Amino acid sequence: VVVLAEGAAEGIAALQLAEETSGARLDLIGILINVVATIGWAFGSIWGRTAPRPASPIVACAIQMLAGGVILGVASAFFESWSQVDVAALPGRFWAAWSYLVVFGSLCGFTAYIWLLQNVSAAKVGTYAYVNPIVALAIGAGLNDEVFTPTQAIACGLILAGVIVITMLRKTTADGPSQPPLDRSPLNRSPLNR
């Protein structure tokens, strides 16, 4: 628990540093929503290893993305003003970014994530947390001419240190060897094989 609290404290320190150096106020409700979403993602990733679902990871992803899209579409009607969006005026750069997220972020990335959850341990799958911030910063700097300051580097280091501490906690408190991949073949779904 102490190490988990230390990891969370490092993440909070990184947020505080970002607020102090940028002069912008942090949106506490947004941060809270992100924390709750992260907990939900972790719970779903662990529970999803044993939850009943389609044998095909592609079908499982399609169901999840459709359900998520419908929920977010309904929620956005309450929190966003759709009347202010002029689709015809959106630049080509927007459509390129949107297409990238649809193809690589959703279709490829999420399908691979679901497949990995079925075939390797959740702790190993969680290592995506190390790669995503680096990729996001590289894309932002390379394609959007975003400036990467030394303060951002320190804040990113603190966030990654928090992730490493929490991941190391998982490794040191794991009981026994890592779980083998789950066998989801139709024969093993039979009540006779349980």
PDB file of C-alpha atoms in Angstrom:
ATOM      1  CA  VAL A   1       0.000   0.000   0.000  1.00  0.00           C
ATOM      2  CA  VAL A   2       2.888   2.349   0.816  1.00  0.00           C
ATOM      3  CA  VAL A   3       4.485   1.830  -2.599  1.00  0.00           C
ATOM      4  CA  LEU A   4       1.107   2.305  -4.319  1.00  0.00           C
ATOM      5  CA  ALA A   5       0.623   5.574  -2.418  1.00  0.00           C
ATOM      6  CA  GLU A   6       4.146   6.626  -3.420  1.00  0.00           C
ATOM      7  CA  GLY A   7       3.357   5.993  -7.088  1.00  0.00           C
ATOM      8  CA  ALA A   8       0.139   8.003  -6.844  1.00  0.00           C
ATOM      9  CA  ALA A   9       1.967  10.811  -5.027  1.00  0.00           C
ATOM     10  CA  GLU A  10       4.544  11.013  -7.835  1.00  0.00           C
ATOM     11  CA  GLY A  11       1.752  11.333 -10.385  1.00  0.00           C
ATOM     12  CA  ILE A  12       0.092  14.108  -8.355  1.00  0.00           C
ATOM     13  CA  ALA A  13       3.458  15.889  -8.000  1.00  0.00           C
ATOM     14  CA  ALA A  14       3.854  15.776 -11.798  1.00  0.00           C
ATOM     15  CA  LEU A  15       0.414  17.348 -12.250  1.00  0.00           C
ATOM     16  CA  GLN A  16       1.231  20.057  -9.709  1.00  0.00           C
ATOM     17  CA  LEU A  17       4.511  20.806 -11.465  1.00  0.00           C
ATOM     18  CA  ALA A  18       2.714  21.075 -14.803  1.00  0.00           C
ATOM     19  CA  GLU A  19       0.191  23.511 -13.299  1.00  0.00           C
ATOM     20  CA  GLU A  20       2.810  25.708 -11.649  1.00  0.00           C
ATOM     21  CA  THR A  21       5.044  25.980 -14.696  1.00  0.00           C
ATOM     22  CA  SER A  22       2.321  26.504 -17.296  1.00  0.00           C
ATOM     23  CA  GLY A  23       0.293  29.027 -15.297  1.00  0.00           C
ATOM     24  CA  ALA A  24      -2.894  27.216 -16.333  1.00  0.00           C
ATOM     25  CA  ARG A  25      -5.395  25.905 -13.817  1.00  0.00           C
ATOM     26  CA  LEU A  26      -5.891  22.162 -13.759  1.00  0.00           C
ATOM     27  CA  ASP A  27      -9.422  20.898 -14.254  1.00  0.00           C
ATOM     28  CA  LEU A  28      -9.991  18.883 -11.061  1.00  0.00           C
ATOM     29  CA  ILE A  29     -13.213  17.327 -12.380  1.00  0.00           C
ATOM     30  CA  GLY A  30     -11.364  16.216 -15.513  1.00  0.00           C
ATOM     31  CA  ILE A  31      -8.575  14.726 -13.391  1.00  0.00           C
ATOM     32  CA  LEU A  32     -11.128  12.892 -11.237  1.00  0.00           C
ATOM     33  CA  ILE A  33     -12.875  11.530 -14.342  1.00  0.00           C
ATOM     34  CA  ASN A  34      -9.502  10.302 -15.657  1.00  0.00           C
ATOM     35  CA  VAL A  35      -8.699   8.588 -12.346  1.00  0.00           C
ATOM     36  CA  VAL A  36     -12.098   6.855 -12.293  1.00  0.00           C
ATOM     37  CA  ALA A  37     -11.684   5.864 -15.961  1.00  0.00           C
ATOM     38  CA  THR A  38      -8.230   4.433 -15.240  1.00  0.00           C
ATOM     39  CA  ILE A  39      -9.576   2.374 -12.348  1.00  0.00           C
ATOM     40  CA  GLY A  40     -12.428   1.168 -14.566  1.00  0.00           C
ATOM     41  CA  TRP A  41      -9.977   0.265 -17.354  1.00  0.00           C
ATOM     42  CA  ALA A  42      -7.804  -1.700 -14.919  1.00  0.00           C
ATOM     43  CA  PHE A  43     -10.819  -3.498 -13.458  1.00  0.00           C
ATOM     44  CA  GLY A  44     -12.170  -4.313 -16.908  1.00  0.00           C
ATOM     45  CA  SER A  45      -8.774  -5.579 -18.094  1.00  0.00           C
ATOM     46  CA  ILE A  46      -8.459  -7.968 -15.177  1.00  0.00           C
ATOM     47  CA  TRP A  47     -12.104  -9.066 -15.133  1.00  0.00           C
ATOM     48  CA  GLY A  48     -12.104  -9.433 -18.913  1.00  0.00           C
ATOM     49  CA  ARG A  49      -9.652 -12.345 -18.731  1.00  0.00           C
ATOM     50  CA  THR A  50     -12.342 -14.573 -17.247  1.00  0.00           C
ATOM     51  CA  ALA A  51     -15.571 -12.834 -18.279  1.00  0.00           C
ATOM     52  CA  PRO A  52     -17.779 -14.555 -20.834  1.00  0.00           C
ATOM     53  CA  ARG A  53     -17.328 -13.026 -24.277  1.00  0.00           C
ATOM     54  CA  PRO A  54     -17.134 -13.976 -27.939  1.00  0.00           C
ATOM     55  CA  ALA A  55     -14.248 -16.275 -28.859  1.00  0.00           C
ATOM     56  CA  SER A  56     -13.099 -13.828 -31.543  1.00  0.00           C
ATOM     57  CA  PRO A  57     -11.191 -10.780 -30.247  1.00  0.00           C
ATOM     58  CA  ILE A  58     -12.388  -8.832 -33.299  1.00  0.00           C
ATOM     59  CA  VAL A  59     -16.044  -9.406 -32.387  1.00  0.00           C
ATOM     60  CA  ALA A  60     -15.316  -8.527 -28.744  1.00  0.00           C
ATOM     61  CA  CYS A  61     -13.629  -5.275 -29.845  1.00  0.00           C
ATOM     62  CA  ALA A  62     -16.466  -4.398 -32.199  1.00  0.00           C
ATOM     63  CA  ILE A  63     -19.066  -4.836 -29.446  1.00  0.00           C
ATOM     64  CA  GLN A  64     -17.041  -2.752 -26.986  1.00  0.00           C
ATOM     65  CA  MET A  65     -16.324   0.041 -29.472  1.00  0.00           C
ATOM     66  CA  LEU A  66     -19.930   0.219 -30.644  1.00  0.00           C
ATOM     67  CA  ALA A  67     -21.218   0.333 -27.070  1.00  0.00           C
ATOM     68  CA  GLY A  68     -18.630   2.968 -26.117  1.00  0.00           C
ATOM     69  CA  GLY A  69     -19.437   5.043 -29.206  1.00  0.00           C
ATOM     70  CA  VAL A  70     -23.157   5.028 -28.457  1.00  0.00           C
ATOM     71  CA  ILE A  71     -22.608   5.975 -24.799  1.00  0.00           C
ATOM     72  CA  LEU A  72     -20.183   8.794 -25.683  1.00  0.00           C
ATOM     73  CA  GLY A  73     -22.447  10.001 -28.491  1.00  0.00           C
ATOM     74  CA  VAL A  74     -25.385  10.314 -26.101  1.00  0.00           C
ATOM     75  CA  ALA A  75     -23.226  11.929 -23.389  1.00  0.00           C
ATOM     76  CA  SER A  76     -21.748  14.430 -25.841  1.00  0.00           C
ATOM     77  CA  ALA A  77     -25.240  15.650 -26.712  1.00  0.00           C
ATOM     78  CA  PHE A  78     -25.505  16.886 -23.117  1.00  0.00           C
ATOM     79  CA  PHE A  79     -22.003  18.341 -22.737  1.00  0.00           C
ATOM     80  CA  GLU A  80     -21.005  19.543 -26.204  1.00  0.00           C
ATOM     81  CA  SER A  81     -22.571  21.913 -28.708  1.00  0.00           C
ATOM     82  CA  TRP A  82     -22.827  20.022 -31.984  1.00  0.00           C
ATOM     83  CA  SER A  83     -24.326  23.023 -33.745  1.00  0.00           C
ATOM     84  CA  GLN A  84     -20.978  24.850 -33.628  1.00  0.00           C
ATOM     85  CA  VAL A  85     -19.146  22.168 -35.631  1.00  0.00           C
ATOM     86  CA  ASP A  86     -18.867  22.825 -39.359  1.00  0.00           C
ATOM     87  CA  VAL A  87     -17.730  19.477 -40.750  1.00  0.00           C
ATOM     88  CA  ALA A  88     -17.015  20.957 -44.190  1.00  0.00           C
ATOM     89  CA  ALA A  89     -14.623  23.517 -42.649  1.00  0.00           C
ATOM     90  CA  LEU A  90     -12.478  20.950 -40.829  1.00  0.00           C
ATOM     91  CA  PRO A  91      -8.949  20.939 -42.312  1.00  0.00           C
ATOM     92  CA  GLY A  92      -7.291  17.937 -43.950  1.00  0.00           C
ATOM     93  CA  ARG A  93      -4.939  17.694 -40.978  1.00  0.00           C
ATOM     94  CA  PHE A  94      -7.951  16.967 -38.753  1.00  0.00           C
ATOM     95  CA  TRP A  95      -9.159  14.165 -41.041  1.00  0.00           C
ATOM     96  CA  ALA A  96      -5.647  12.677 -41.190  1.00  0.00           C
ATOM     97  CA  ALA A  97      -5.410  12.652 -37.384  1.00  0.00           C
ATOM     98  CA  TRP A  98      -8.928  11.244 -37.050  1.00  0.00           C
ATOM     99  CA  SER A  99      -8.178   8.502 -39.596  1.00  0.00           C
ATOM    100  CA  TYR A 100      -4.956   7.619 -37.780  1.00  0.00           C
ATOM    101  CA  LEU A 101      -6.841   7.242 -34.492  1.00  0.00           C
ATOM    102  CA  VAL A 102      -9.578   5.138 -36.077  1.00  0.00           C
ATOM    103  CA  VAL A 103      -7.198   2.770 -37.886  1.00  0.00           C
ATOM    104  CA  PHE A 104      -4.197   2.511 -35.564  1.00  0.00           C
ATOM    105  CA  GLY A 105      -5.664   3.579 -32.225  1.00  0.00           C
ATOM    106  CA  SER A 106      -8.942   1.689 -32.405  1.00  0.00           C
ATOM    107  CA  LEU A 107      -8.948  -1.006 -35.060  1.00  0.00           C
ATOM    108  CA  CYS A 108      -5.327  -2.143 -34.716  1.00  0.00           C
ATOM    109  CA  GLY A 109      -4.356  -1.022 -31.213  1.00  0.00           C
ATOM    110  CA  PHE A 110      -7.484  -1.964 -29.296  1.00  0.00           C
ATOM    111  CA  THR A 111      -7.866  -5.288 -31.110  1.00  0.00           C
ATOM    112  CA  ALA A 112      -4.246  -6.132 -30.279  1.00  0.00           C
ATOM    113  CA  TYR A 113      -4.847  -5.109 -26.648  1.00  0.00           C
ATOM    114  CA  ILE A 114      -7.867  -7.422 -26.339  1.00  0.00           C
ATOM    115  CA  TRP A 115      -5.956 -10.272 -27.998  1.00  0.00           C
ATOM    116  CA  LEU A 116      -3.031  -9.754 -25.615  1.00  0.00           C
ATOM    117  CA  LEU A 117      -5.351  -9.811 -22.598  1.00  0.00           C
ATOM    118  CA  GLN A 118      -6.513 -13.259 -23.696  1.00  0.00           C
ATOM    119  CA  ASN A 119      -3.004 -14.594 -24.300  1.00  0.00           C
ATOM    120  CA  VAL A 120      -0.575 -13.017 -21.795  1.00  0.00           C
ATOM    121  CA  SER A 121      -0.764 -11.747 -18.225  1.00  0.00           C
ATOM    122  CA  ALA A 122      -2.493  -8.429 -17.507  1.00  0.00           C
ATOM    123  CA  ALA A 123       0.744  -7.135 -15.932  1.00  0.00           C
ATOM    124  CA  LYS A 124       2.641  -7.630 -19.197  1.00  0.00           C
ATOM    125  CA  VAL A 125      -0.152  -6.029 -21.206  1.00  0.00           C
ATOM    126  CA  GLY A 126       0.022  -3.016 -18.857  1.00  0.00           C
ATOM    127  CA  THR A 127       3.462  -2.109 -20.176  1.00  0.00           C
ATOM    128  CA  TYR A 128       1.677  -0.098 -22.888  1.00  0.00           C
ATOM    129  CA  ALA A 129       1.664   2.663 -20.277  1.00  0.00           C
ATOM    130  CA  TYR A 130       5.400   3.144 -20.845  1.00  0.00           C
ATOM    131  CA  VAL A 131       5.143   3.447 -24.620  1.00  0.00           C
ATOM    132  CA  ASN A 132       2.006   5.585 -25.111  1.00  0.00           C
ATOM    133  CA  PRO A 133       3.348   8.852 -23.606  1.00  0.00           C
ATOM    134  CA  ILE A 134       6.555   8.603 -25.633  1.00  0.00           C
ATOM    135  CA  VAL A 135       4.640   7.991 -28.861  1.00  0.00           C
ATOM    136  CA  ALA A 136       2.219  10.853 -28.111  1.00  0.00           C
ATOM    137  CA  LEU A 137       5.064  13.293 -27.451  1.00  0.00           C
ATOM    138  CA  ALA A 138       6.929  12.223 -30.578  1.00  0.00           C
ATOM    139  CA  ILE A 139       3.826  12.581 -32.758  1.00  0.00           C
ATOM    140  CA  GLY A 140       2.994  15.964 -31.224  1.00  0.00           C
ATOM    141  CA  ALA A 141       6.521  17.292 -31.737  1.00  0.00           C
ATOM    142  CA  GLY A 142       6.996  15.756 -35.174  1.00  0.00           C
ATOM    143  CA  LEU A 143       3.624  16.355 -36.794  1.00  0.00           C
ATOM    144  CA  ASN A 144       2.168  19.281 -34.895  1.00  0.00           C
ATOM    145  CA  ASP A 145       5.307  21.325 -34.171  1.00  0.00           C
ATOM    146  CA  GLU A 146       4.641  21.118 -30.422  1.00  0.00           C
ATOM    147  CA  VAL A 147       7.477  22.279 -28.199  1.00  0.00           C
ATOM    148  CA  PHE A 148       8.815  19.770 -25.681  1.00  0.00           C
ATOM    149  CA  THR A 149      10.254  21.754 -22.783  1.00  0.00           C
ATOM    150  CA  PRO A 150      12.601  20.604 -20.009  1.00  0.00           C
ATOM    151  CA  THR A 151       9.751  21.075 -17.521  1.00  0.00           C
ATOM    152  CA  GLN A 152       7.573  18.705 -19.547  1.00  0.00           C
ATOM    153  CA  ALA A 153      10.447  16.223 -19.576  1.00  0.00           C
ATOM    154  CA  ILE A 154      10.618  16.383 -15.768  1.00  0.00           C
ATOM    155  CA  ALA A 155       6.847  16.003 -15.451  1.00  0.00           C
ATOM    156  CA  CYS A 156       6.871  13.040 -17.853  1.00  0.00           C
ATOM    157  CA  GLY A 157       9.715  11.485 -15.891  1.00  0.00           C
ATOM    158  CA  LEU A 158       7.712  11.798 -12.677  1.00  0.00           C
ATOM    159  CA  ILE A 159       4.638  10.253 -14.291  1.00  0.00           C
ATOM    160  CA  LEU A 160       6.671   7.376 -15.715  1.00  0.00           C
ATOM    161  CA  ALA A 161       8.396   6.902 -12.351  1.00  0.00           C
ATOM    162  CA  GLY A 162       4.963   6.568 -10.743  1.00  0.00           C
ATOM    163  CA  VAL A 163       3.947   3.970 -13.337  1.00  0.00           C
ATOM    164  CA  ILE A 164       7.201   2.065 -12.796  1.00  0.00           C
ATOM    165  CA  VAL A 165       6.761   2.059  -9.021  1.00  0.00           C
ATOM    166  CA  ILE A 166       3.211   0.739  -9.298  1.00  0.00           C
ATOM    167  CA  THR A 167       4.267  -1.893 -11.858  1.00  0.00           C
ATOM    168  CA  MET A 168       7.181  -2.988  -9.677  1.00  0.00           C
ATOM    169  CA  LEU A 169       4.745  -3.337  -6.784  1.00  0.00           C
ATOM    170  CA  ARG A 170       2.708  -5.747  -8.891  1.00  0.00           C
ATOM    171  CA  LYS A 171       5.778  -7.827  -9.656  1.00  0.00           C
ATOM    172  CA  THR A 172       6.932  -8.051  -6.028  1.00  0.00           C
ATOM    173  CA  THR A 173       3.484  -8.921  -4.637  1.00  0.00           C
ATOM    174  CA  ALA A 174       2.466 -11.457  -7.273  1.00  0.00           C
ATOM    175  CA  ASP A 175       1.699 -14.864  -5.805  1.00  0.00           C
ATOM    176  CA  GLY A 176       3.297 -17.691  -7.724  1.00  0.00           C
ATOM    177  CA  PRO A 177       4.166 -17.860 -11.402  1.00  0.00           C
ATOM    178  CA  SER A 178       2.371 -15.841 -14.032  1.00  0.00           C
ATOM    179  CA  GLN A 179      -0.847 -17.304 -15.354  1.00  0.00           C
ATOM    180  CA  PRO A 180      -0.741 -19.256 -18.620  1.00  0.00           C
ATOM    181  CA  PRO A 181      -2.768 -17.962 -21.546  1.00  0.00           C
ATOM    182  CA  LEU A 182      -6.476 -18.665 -21.295  1.00  0.00           C
ATOM    183  CA  ASP A 183      -7.780 -21.360 -23.620  1.00  0.00           C
ATOM    184  CA  ARG A 184     -11.008 -20.049 -25.144  1.00  0.00           C
ATOM    185  CA  SER A 185     -11.509 -22.762 -27.743  1.00  0.00           C
ATOM    186  CA  PRO A 186     -15.111 -24.011 -28.104  1.00  0.00           C
ATOM    187  CA  LEU A 187     -14.172 -27.422 -26.673  1.00  0.00           C
ATOM    188  CA  ASN A 188     -12.974 -25.876 -23.436  1.00  0.00           C
ATOM    189  CA  ARG A 189     -16.175 -23.853 -23.040  1.00  0.00           C
ATOM    190  CA  SER A 190     -18.147 -27.055 -22.559  1.00  0.00           C
ATOM    191  CA  PRO A 191     -19.533 -27.551 -19.014  1.00  0.00           C
ATOM    192  CA  LEU A 192     -17.787 -30.946 -19.058  1.00  0.00           C
ATOM    193  CA  ASN A 193     -14.392 -29.250 -19.231  1.00  0.00           C
ATOM    194  CA  ARG A 194     -14.849 -26.912 -16.281  1.00  0.00           C
TER     195      ARG A 194
END
